[in-house]
mmCIF file of N, CA and C in Angstrom:
data_model
loop_
_atom_site.group_PDB
_atom_site.id
_atom_site.type_symbol
_atom_site.label_atom_id
_atom_site.label_comp_id
_atom_site.label_asym_id
_atom_site.label_seq_id
_atom_site.Cartn_x
_atom_site.Cartn_y
_atom_site.Cartn_z
ATOM 1 N N PRO A 1 0.826 -1.204 0.000
ATOM 2 C CA PRO A 1 0.000 0.000 0.000
ATOM 3 C C PRO A 1 0.861 1.254 0.000
ATOM 4 N N SER A 2 0.883 1.957 -1.089
ATOM 5 C CA SER A 2 1.665 3.186 -1.150
ATOM 6 C C SER A 2 0.785 4.367 -0.784
ATOM 7 N N GLU A 3 1.375 5.299 -0.064
ATOM 8 C CA GLU A 3 0.614 6.468 0.368
ATOM 9 C C GLU A 3 0.313 7.370 -0.815
ATOM 10 N N GLY A 4 -0.819 8.037 -0.759
ATOM 11 C CA GLY A 4 -1.169 9.001 -1.783
ATOM 12 C C GLY A 4 -1.768 8.396 -3.034
ATOM 13 N N LYS A 5 -1.939 7.092 -3.070
ATOM 14 C CA LYS A 5 -2.513 6.468 -4.258
ATOM 15 C C LYS A 5 -3.701 5.620 -3.875
ATOM 16 N N GLY A 6 -4.574 6.149 -3.102
ATOM 17 C CA GLY A 6 -5.754 5.395 -2.702
ATOM 18 C C GLY A 6 -6.582 5.019 -3.908
ATOM 19 N N GLY A 7 -7.097 3.804 -3.910
ATOM 20 C CA GLY A 7 -7.873 3.334 -5.044
ATOM 21 C C GLY A 7 -9.238 3.971 -5.122
ATOM 22 N N GLY A 8 -9.796 4.348 -3.984
ATOM 23 C CA GLY A 8 -11.139 4.900 -3.979
ATOM 24 C C GLY A 8 -11.206 6.255 -4.630
ATOM 25 N N GLY A 9 -11.988 6.356 -5.691
ATOM 26 C CA GLY A 9 -12.235 7.654 -6.306
ATOM 27 C C GLY A 9 -11.138 8.139 -7.221
ATOM 28 N N LYS A 10 -10.166 7.305 -7.519
ATOM 29 C CA LYS A 10 -9.061 7.803 -8.320
ATOM 30 C C LYS A 10 -9.472 8.123 -9.750
ATOM 31 N N ASP A 11 -10.548 7.540 -10.226
ATOM 32 C CA ASP A 11 -11.018 7.841 -11.575
ATOM 33 C C ASP A 11 -12.145 8.875 -11.580
ATOM 34 N N ARG A 12 -12.468 9.407 -10.436
ATOM 35 C CA ARG A 12 -13.552 10.371 -10.330
ATOM 36 C C ARG A 12 -13.245 11.614 -11.154
ATOM 37 N N GLY A 13 -14.235 12.134 -11.834
ATOM 38 C CA GLY A 13 -14.071 13.391 -12.545
ATOM 39 C C GLY A 13 -13.591 13.252 -13.976
ATOM 40 N N ARG A 14 -13.535 12.076 -14.527
ATOM 41 C CA ARG A 14 -13.025 11.901 -15.890
ATOM 42 C C ARG A 14 -13.925 12.518 -16.941
ATOM 43 N N LYS A 15 -15.181 12.677 -16.673
ATOM 44 C CA LYS A 15 -16.085 13.211 -17.692
ATOM 45 C C LYS A 15 -16.304 14.704 -17.516
ATOM 46 N N GLY A 16 -15.363 15.378 -16.878
ATOM 47 C CA GLY A 16 -15.470 16.813 -16.737
ATOM 48 C C GLY A 16 -16.184 17.235 -15.480
ATOM 49 N N GLY A 17 -16.673 16.277 -14.706
ATOM 50 C CA GLY A 17 -17.336 16.608 -13.464
ATOM 51 C C GLY A 17 -16.386 17.230 -12.475
ATOM 52 N N GLY A 18 -15.130 16.915 -12.625
ATOM 53 C CA GLY A 18 -14.132 17.512 -11.766
ATOM 54 C C GLY A 18 -14.245 17.024 -10.350
ATOM 55 N N VAL A 19 -13.894 17.886 -9.466
ATOM 56 C CA VAL A 19 -13.867 17.548 -8.061
ATOM 57 C C VAL A 19 -15.198 17.923 -7.441
ATOM 58 N N PRO A 20 -15.808 17.003 -6.700
ATOM 59 C CA PRO A 20 -17.104 17.319 -6.093
ATOM 60 C C PRO A 20 -17.025 18.603 -5.271
ATOM 61 N N GLY A 21 -17.984 19.484 -5.485
ATOM 62 C CA GLY A 21 -18.035 20.714 -4.713
ATOM 63 C C GLY A 21 -17.055 21.771 -5.172
ATOM 64 N N ASN A 22 -16.377 21.557 -6.273
ATOM 65 C CA ASN A 22 -15.426 22.560 -6.723
ATOM 66 C C ASN A 22 -15.802 23.083 -8.098
ATOM 67 N N ALA A 23 -16.837 23.871 -8.123
ATOM 68 C CA ALA A 23 -17.343 24.427 -9.377
ATOM 69 C C ALA A 23 -16.337 25.376 -10.017
ATOM 70 N N ILE A 24 -15.541 26.059 -9.198
ATOM 71 C CA ILE A 24 -14.574 27.021 -9.738
ATOM 72 C C ILE A 24 -13.536 26.314 -10.598
ATOM 73 N N LEU A 25 -12.979 25.228 -10.071
ATOM 74 C CA LEU A 25 -11.983 24.476 -10.836
ATOM 75 C C LEU A 25 -12.601 23.911 -12.111
ATOM 76 N N THR A 26 -13.799 23.376 -11.996
ATOM 77 C CA THR A 26 -14.481 22.806 -13.156
ATOM 78 C C THR A 26 -14.738 23.875 -14.219
ATOM 79 N N GLU A 27 -15.136 25.076 -13.800
ATOM 80 C CA GLU A 27 -15.365 26.174 -14.752
ATOM 81 C C GLU A 27 -14.082 26.536 -15.488
ATOM 82 N N HIS A 28 -12.981 26.644 -14.739
ATOM 83 C CA HIS A 28 -11.689 26.961 -15.356
ATOM 84 C C HIS A 28 -11.293 25.890 -16.367
ATOM 85 N N LEU A 29 -11.438 24.621 -15.978
ATOM 86 C CA LEU A 29 -11.055 23.520 -16.865
ATOM 87 C C LEU A 29 -11.905 23.507 -18.130
ATOM 88 N N THR A 30 -13.201 23.722 -17.974
ATOM 89 C CA THR A 30 -14.106 23.726 -19.124
ATOM 90 C C THR A 30 -13.738 24.840 -20.095
ATOM 91 N N ALA A 31 -13.508 26.042 -19.581
ATOM 92 C CA ALA A 31 -13.143 27.173 -20.437
ATOM 93 C C ALA A 31 -11.812 26.917 -21.136
ATOM 94 N N LEU A 32 -10.858 26.373 -20.414
ATOM 95 C CA LEU A 32 -9.550 26.095 -20.992
ATOM 96 C C LEU A 32 -9.651 25.077 -22.127
ATOM 97 N N CYS A 33 -10.455 24.060 -21.926
ATOM 98 C CA CYS A 33 -10.595 23.012 -22.944
ATOM 99 C C CYS A 33 -11.371 23.497 -24.166
ATOM 100 N N GLU A 34 -12.207 24.513 -24.000
ATOM 101 C CA GLU A 34 -12.925 25.082 -25.142
ATOM 102 C C GLU A 34 -12.003 25.930 -26.008
ATOM 103 N N ASP A 35 -10.962 26.502 -25.392
ATOM 104 C CA ASP A 35 -10.086 27.441 -26.091
ATOM 105 C C ASP A 35 -8.743 26.855 -26.506
ATOM 106 N N SER A 36 -8.565 25.555 -26.348
ATOM 107 C CA SER A 36 -7.292 24.923 -26.692
ATOM 108 C C SER A 36 -7.547 23.472 -27.094
ATOM 109 N N PRO A 37 -6.530 22.798 -27.615
ATOM 110 C CA PRO A 37 -6.700 21.382 -27.957
ATOM 111 C C PRO A 37 -6.741 20.468 -26.731
ATOM 112 N N ALA A 38 -6.496 21.010 -25.552
ATOM 113 C CA ALA A 38 -6.528 20.201 -24.330
ATOM 114 C C ALA A 38 -7.937 19.668 -24.102
ATOM 115 N N GLN A 39 -8.012 18.492 -23.487
ATOM 116 C CA GLN A 39 -9.289 17.871 -23.159
ATOM 117 C C GLN A 39 -9.354 17.630 -21.656
ATOM 118 N N ILE A 40 -10.565 17.531 -21.131
ATOM 119 C CA ILE A 40 -10.761 17.320 -19.701
ATOM 120 C C ILE A 40 -9.924 16.142 -19.206
ATOM 121 N N GLU A 41 -9.840 15.075 -19.998
ATOM 122 C CA GLU A 41 -9.103 13.881 -19.595
ATOM 123 C C GLU A 41 -7.614 14.153 -19.410
ATOM 124 N N ASP A 42 -7.104 15.243 -19.993
ATOM 125 C CA ASP A 42 -5.690 15.589 -19.851
ATOM 126 C C ASP A 42 -5.369 16.080 -18.447
ATOM 127 N N PHE A 43 -6.388 16.469 -17.715
ATOM 128 C CA PHE A 43 -6.205 16.960 -16.352
ATOM 129 C C PHE A 43 -6.430 15.793 -15.398
ATOM 130 N N ASP A 44 -5.413 14.933 -15.320
ATOM 131 C CA ASP A 44 -5.517 13.728 -14.508
ATOM 132 C C ASP A 44 -5.465 14.078 -13.018
ATOM 133 N N GLY A 45 -5.478 13.062 -12.184
ATOM 134 C CA GLY A 45 -5.512 13.274 -10.744
ATOM 135 C C GLY A 45 -4.366 14.117 -10.226
ATOM 136 N N LYS A 46 -3.169 13.904 -10.753
ATOM 137 C CA LYS A 46 -2.001 14.663 -10.303
ATOM 138 C C LYS A 46 -2.150 16.142 -10.650
ATOM 139 N N VAL A 47 -2.593 16.421 -11.866
ATOM 140 C CA VAL A 47 -2.776 17.808 -12.299
ATOM 141 C C VAL A 47 -3.879 18.474 -11.476
ATOM 142 N N ARG A 48 -4.998 17.783 -11.295
ATOM 143 C CA ARG A 48 -6.110 18.350 -10.526
ATOM 144 C C ARG A 48 -5.707 18.607 -9.077
ATOM 145 N N ARG A 49 -4.944 17.679 -8.491
ATOM 146 C CA ARG A 49 -4.491 17.857 -7.110
ATOM 147 C C ARG A 49 -3.615 19.101 -7.006
ATOM 148 N N PHE A 50 -2.724 19.280 -7.972
ATOM 149 C CA PHE A 50 -1.852 20.446 -7.995
ATOM 150 C C PHE A 50 -2.683 21.728 -8.052
ATOM 151 N N LEU A 51 -3.673 21.740 -8.933
ATOM 152 C CA LEU A 51 -4.533 22.920 -9.066
ATOM 153 C C LEU A 51 -5.344 23.167 -7.801
ATOM 154 N N LEU A 52 -5.847 22.103 -7.188
ATOM 155 C CA LEU A 52 -6.589 22.256 -5.933
ATOM 156 C C LEU A 52 -5.691 22.765 -4.819
ATOM 157 N N ASP A 53 -4.437 22.321 -4.809
ATOM 158 C CA ASP A 53 -3.496 22.817 -3.805
ATOM 159 C C ASP A 53 -3.229 24.303 -3.999
ATOM 160 N N ILE A 54 -3.116 24.734 -5.246
ATOM 161 C CA ILE A 54 -2.951 26.166 -5.510
ATOM 162 C C ILE A 54 -4.145 26.921 -4.944
ATOM 163 N N GLN A 55 -5.341 26.425 -5.235
ATOM 164 C CA GLN A 55 -6.550 27.097 -4.765
ATOM 165 C C GLN A 55 -6.609 27.146 -3.242
ATOM 166 N N SER A 56 -6.347 26.018 -2.585
ATOM 167 C CA SER A 56 -6.505 25.976 -1.129
ATOM 168 C C SER A 56 -5.376 26.693 -0.397
ATOM 169 N N GLN A 57 -4.160 26.639 -0.933
ATOM 170 C CA GLN A 57 -3.021 27.238 -0.241
ATOM 171 C C GLN A 57 -2.772 28.690 -0.619
ATOM 172 N N LEU A 58 -3.091 29.052 -1.856
ATOM 173 C CA LEU A 58 -2.747 30.384 -2.346
ATOM 174 C C LEU A 58 -3.942 31.246 -2.698
ATOM 175 N N GLY A 59 -5.095 30.633 -2.848
ATOM 176 C CA GLY A 59 -6.300 31.398 -3.112
ATOM 177 C C GLY A 59 -6.699 31.449 -4.576
ATOM 178 N N LEU A 60 -7.866 32.018 -4.783
ATOM 179 C CA LEU A 60 -8.461 32.055 -6.121
ATOM 180 C C LEU A 60 -7.685 32.930 -7.097
ATOM 181 N N GLU A 61 -7.068 33.990 -6.598
ATOM 182 C CA GLU A 61 -6.318 34.874 -7.491
ATOM 183 C C GLU A 61 -5.127 34.141 -8.113
ATOM 184 N N MET A 62 -4.415 33.361 -7.309
ATOM 185 C CA MET A 62 -3.277 32.611 -7.840
ATOM 186 C C MET A 62 -3.745 31.458 -8.732
ATOM 187 N N LEU A 63 -4.894 30.866 -8.402
ATOM 188 C CA LEU A 63 -5.449 29.832 -9.272
ATOM 189 C C LEU A 63 -5.762 30.434 -10.639
ATOM 190 N N ALA A 64 -6.371 31.614 -10.646
ATOM 191 C CA ALA A 64 -6.677 32.296 -11.905
ATOM 192 C C ALA A 64 -5.395 32.615 -12.668
ATOM 193 N N ASP A 65 -4.343 32.993 -11.952
ATOM 194 C CA ASP A 65 -3.060 33.282 -12.582
ATOM 195 C C ASP A 65 -2.486 32.027 -13.245
ATOM 196 N N ALA A 66 -2.581 30.898 -12.553
ATOM 197 C CA ALA A 66 -2.100 29.631 -13.117
ATOM 198 C C ALA A 66 -2.891 29.276 -14.377
ATOM 199 N N PHE A 67 -4.197 29.483 -14.336
ATOM 200 C CA PHE A 67 -5.013 29.187 -15.517
ATOM 201 C C PHE A 67 -4.744 30.171 -16.652
ATOM 202 N N ASP A 68 -4.431 31.424 -16.326
ATOM 203 C CA ASP A 68 -4.052 32.380 -17.373
ATOM 204 C C ASP A 68 -2.815 31.881 -18.114
ATOM 205 N N MET A 69 -1.845 31.379 -17.340
ATOM 206 C CA MET A 69 -0.629 30.842 -17.946
ATOM 207 C C MET A 69 -0.958 29.622 -18.812
ATOM 208 N N LEU A 70 -1.815 28.725 -18.300
ATOM 209 C CA LEU A 70 -2.201 27.547 -19.082
ATOM 210 C C LEU A 70 -2.924 27.952 -20.365
ATOM 211 N N HIS A 71 -3.819 28.952 -20.274
ATOM 212 C CA HIS A 71 -4.517 29.452 -21.475
ATOM 213 C C HIS A 71 -3.501 29.928 -22.510
ATOM 214 N N GLU A 72 -2.515 30.684 -22.049
ATOM 215 C CA GLU A 72 -1.512 31.228 -22.961
ATOM 216 C C GLU A 72 -0.745 30.112 -23.676
ATOM 217 N N TRP A 73 -0.225 29.165 -22.918
ATOM 218 C CA TRP A 73 0.634 28.136 -23.504
ATOM 219 C C TRP A 73 -0.146 27.057 -24.245
ATOM 220 N N LEU A 74 -1.251 26.609 -23.693
ATOM 221 C CA LEU A 74 -2.025 25.568 -24.376
ATOM 222 C C LEU A 74 -2.701 26.122 -25.622
ATOM 223 N N GLY A 75 -3.032 27.415 -25.595
ATOM 224 C CA GLY A 75 -3.645 28.053 -26.751
ATOM 225 C C GLY A 75 -2.713 28.167 -27.945
ATOM 226 N N LYS A 76 -1.409 28.033 -27.705
ATOM 227 C CA LYS A 76 -0.431 28.092 -28.792
ATOM 228 C C LYS A 76 -0.391 26.802 -29.594
ATOM 229 N N LYS A 77 -0.965 25.753 -29.049
ATOM 230 C CA LYS A 77 -0.959 24.462 -29.737
ATOM 231 C C LYS A 77 -2.137 24.412 -30.702
ATOM 232 N N GLU A 78 -1.832 24.096 -31.951
ATOM 233 C CA GLU A 78 -2.873 24.040 -32.977
ATOM 234 C C GLU A 78 -3.622 22.714 -32.961
ATOM 235 N N GLN A 79 -2.888 21.630 -32.727
ATOM 236 C CA GLN A 79 -3.483 20.295 -32.803
ATOM 237 C C GLN A 79 -3.010 19.441 -31.636
ATOM 238 N N ARG A 80 -3.808 18.442 -31.306
ATOM 239 C CA ARG A 80 -3.464 17.548 -30.193
ATOM 240 C C ARG A 80 -2.185 16.764 -30.438
ATOM 241 N N ASP A 81 -1.906 16.436 -31.699
ATOM 242 C CA ASP A 81 -0.738 15.599 -31.952
ATOM 243 C C ASP A 81 0.591 16.341 -31.799
ATOM 244 N N GLU A 82 0.535 17.632 -31.480
ATOM 245 C CA GLU A 82 1.760 18.375 -31.195
ATOM 246 C C GLU A 82 2.364 17.952 -29.856
ATOM 247 N N ILE A 83 1.554 17.371 -28.992
ATOM 248 C CA ILE A 83 1.991 16.939 -27.662
ATOM 249 C C ILE A 83 1.680 15.453 -27.526
ATOM 250 N N LEU A 84 2.672 14.678 -27.128
ATOM 251 C CA LEU A 84 2.464 13.236 -26.963
ATOM 252 C C LEU A 84 1.835 12.896 -25.617
ATOM 253 N N ASN A 85 2.201 13.639 -24.575
ATOM 254 C CA ASN A 85 1.732 13.357 -23.220
ATOM 255 C C ASN A 85 1.140 14.635 -22.628
ATOM 256 N N TRP A 86 -0.138 14.846 -22.860
ATOM 257 C CA TRP A 86 -0.775 16.081 -22.407
ATOM 258 C C TRP A 86 -0.718 16.271 -20.894
ATOM 259 N N PRO A 87 -1.065 15.262 -20.077
ATOM 260 C CA PRO A 87 -0.962 15.479 -18.622
ATOM 261 C C PRO A 87 0.465 15.848 -18.200
ATOM 262 N N GLY A 88 1.459 15.202 -18.795
ATOM 263 C CA GLY A 88 2.852 15.514 -18.477
ATOM 264 C C GLY A 88 3.221 16.929 -18.891
ATOM 265 N N TYR A 89 2.750 17.349 -20.063
ATOM 266 C CA TYR A 89 3.020 18.703 -20.545
ATOM 267 C C TYR A 89 2.374 19.741 -19.626
ATOM 268 N N ILE A 90 1.143 19.492 -19.228
ATOM 269 C CA ILE A 90 0.440 20.417 -18.339
ATOM 270 C C ILE A 90 1.160 20.508 -16.994
ATOM 271 N N MET A 91 1.614 19.359 -16.454
ATOM 272 C CA MET A 91 2.348 19.385 -15.182
ATOM 273 C C MET A 91 3.649 20.158 -15.330
ATOM 274 N N LYS A 92 4.344 20.004 -16.449
ATOM 275 C CA LYS A 92 5.587 20.748 -16.675
ATOM 276 C C LYS A 92 5.309 22.250 -16.684
ATOM 277 N N LEU A 93 4.245 22.656 -17.360
ATOM 278 C CA LEU A 93 3.878 24.073 -17.364
ATOM 279 C C LEU A 93 3.588 24.567 -15.951
ATOM 280 N N LEU A 94 2.854 23.760 -15.178
ATOM 281 C CA LEU A 94 2.518 24.159 -13.810
ATOM 282 C C LEU A 94 3.754 24.204 -12.915
ATOM 283 N N HIS A 95 4.669 23.263 -13.090
ATOM 284 C CA HIS A 95 5.912 23.295 -12.308
ATOM 285 C C HIS A 95 6.722 24.543 -12.644
ATOM 286 N N ASN A 96 6.790 24.900 -13.922
ATOM 287 C CA ASN A 96 7.490 26.123 -14.312
ATOM 288 C C ASN A 96 6.808 27.348 -13.713
ATOM 289 N N TRP A 97 5.487 27.349 -13.716
ATOM 290 C CA TRP A 97 4.736 28.452 -13.108
ATOM 291 C C TRP A 97 5.066 28.541 -11.621
ATOM 292 N N ARG A 98 5.122 27.397 -10.959
ATOM 293 C CA ARG A 98 5.441 27.362 -9.530
ATOM 294 C C ARG A 98 6.808 27.980 -9.275
ATOM 295 N N ILE A 99 7.796 27.604 -10.077
ATOM 296 C CA ILE A 99 9.152 28.134 -9.906
ATOM 297 C C ILE A 99 9.154 29.650 -10.067
ATOM 298 N N GLU A 100 8.423 30.150 -11.051
ATOM 299 C CA GLU A 100 8.349 31.597 -11.275
ATOM 300 C C GLU A 100 7.650 32.321 -10.131
ATOM 301 N N ASN A 101 6.815 31.605 -9.384
ATOM 302 C CA ASN A 101 6.024 32.219 -8.322
ATOM 303 C C ASN A 101 6.434 31.743 -6.935
ATOM 304 N N GLU A 102 7.679 31.292 -6.778
ATOM 305 C CA GLU A 102 8.112 30.770 -5.487
ATOM 306 C C GLU A 102 8.009 31.796 -4.377
ATOM 307 N N GLY A 103 8.066 33.050 -4.712
ATOM 308 C CA GLY A 103 7.916 34.092 -3.709
ATOM 309 C C GLY A 103 6.547 34.085 -3.053
ATOM 310 N N GLU A 104 5.618 33.340 -3.619
ATOM 311 C CA GLU A 104 4.261 33.259 -3.083
ATOM 312 C C GLU A 104 4.127 32.133 -2.063
ATOM 313 N N SER A 105 5.255 31.617 -1.565
ATOM 314 C CA SER A 105 5.277 30.563 -0.546
ATOM 315 C C SER A 105 4.642 29.270 -1.026
ATOM 316 N N LEU A 106 4.940 28.894 -2.243
ATOM 317 C CA LEU A 106 4.408 27.637 -2.758
ATOM 318 C C LEU A 106 5.154 26.468 -2.142
ATOM 319 N N THR A 107 4.401 25.554 -1.583
ATOM 320 C CA THR A 107 4.999 24.340 -1.031
ATOM 321 C C THR A 107 4.387 23.128 -1.702
ATOM 322 N N LEU A 108 3.936 23.295 -2.911
ATOM 323 C CA LEU A 108 3.266 22.216 -3.634
ATOM 324 C C LEU A 108 4.297 21.279 -4.232
ATOM 325 N N GLN A 109 3.871 20.035 -4.430
ATOM 326 C CA GLN A 109 4.788 19.060 -5.024
ATOM 327 C C GLN A 109 4.336 18.682 -6.398
#
């Protein structure tokens, strides 16, 4: 049994439902997927957890800032086949965003 990989609910939110009770995150994801080749399924559990941590630890303004960055970079992609691993690409963008915003006391992994 490895920590952090509980089997219960790990596939929850695959159809865009997102995280129960988190309409804000779901709205951001829906808008982002409408304006880029990214799809809801590209925001796997690791990506969603990262985004939820931004929201809970840093607030809605920083979450909006992270999504602004994602809109900018994902919007530059014309087609899905430009990226082989969308969840990995999104996490890389978020990690780079975190590094740029370390002054905001980010302790996310």
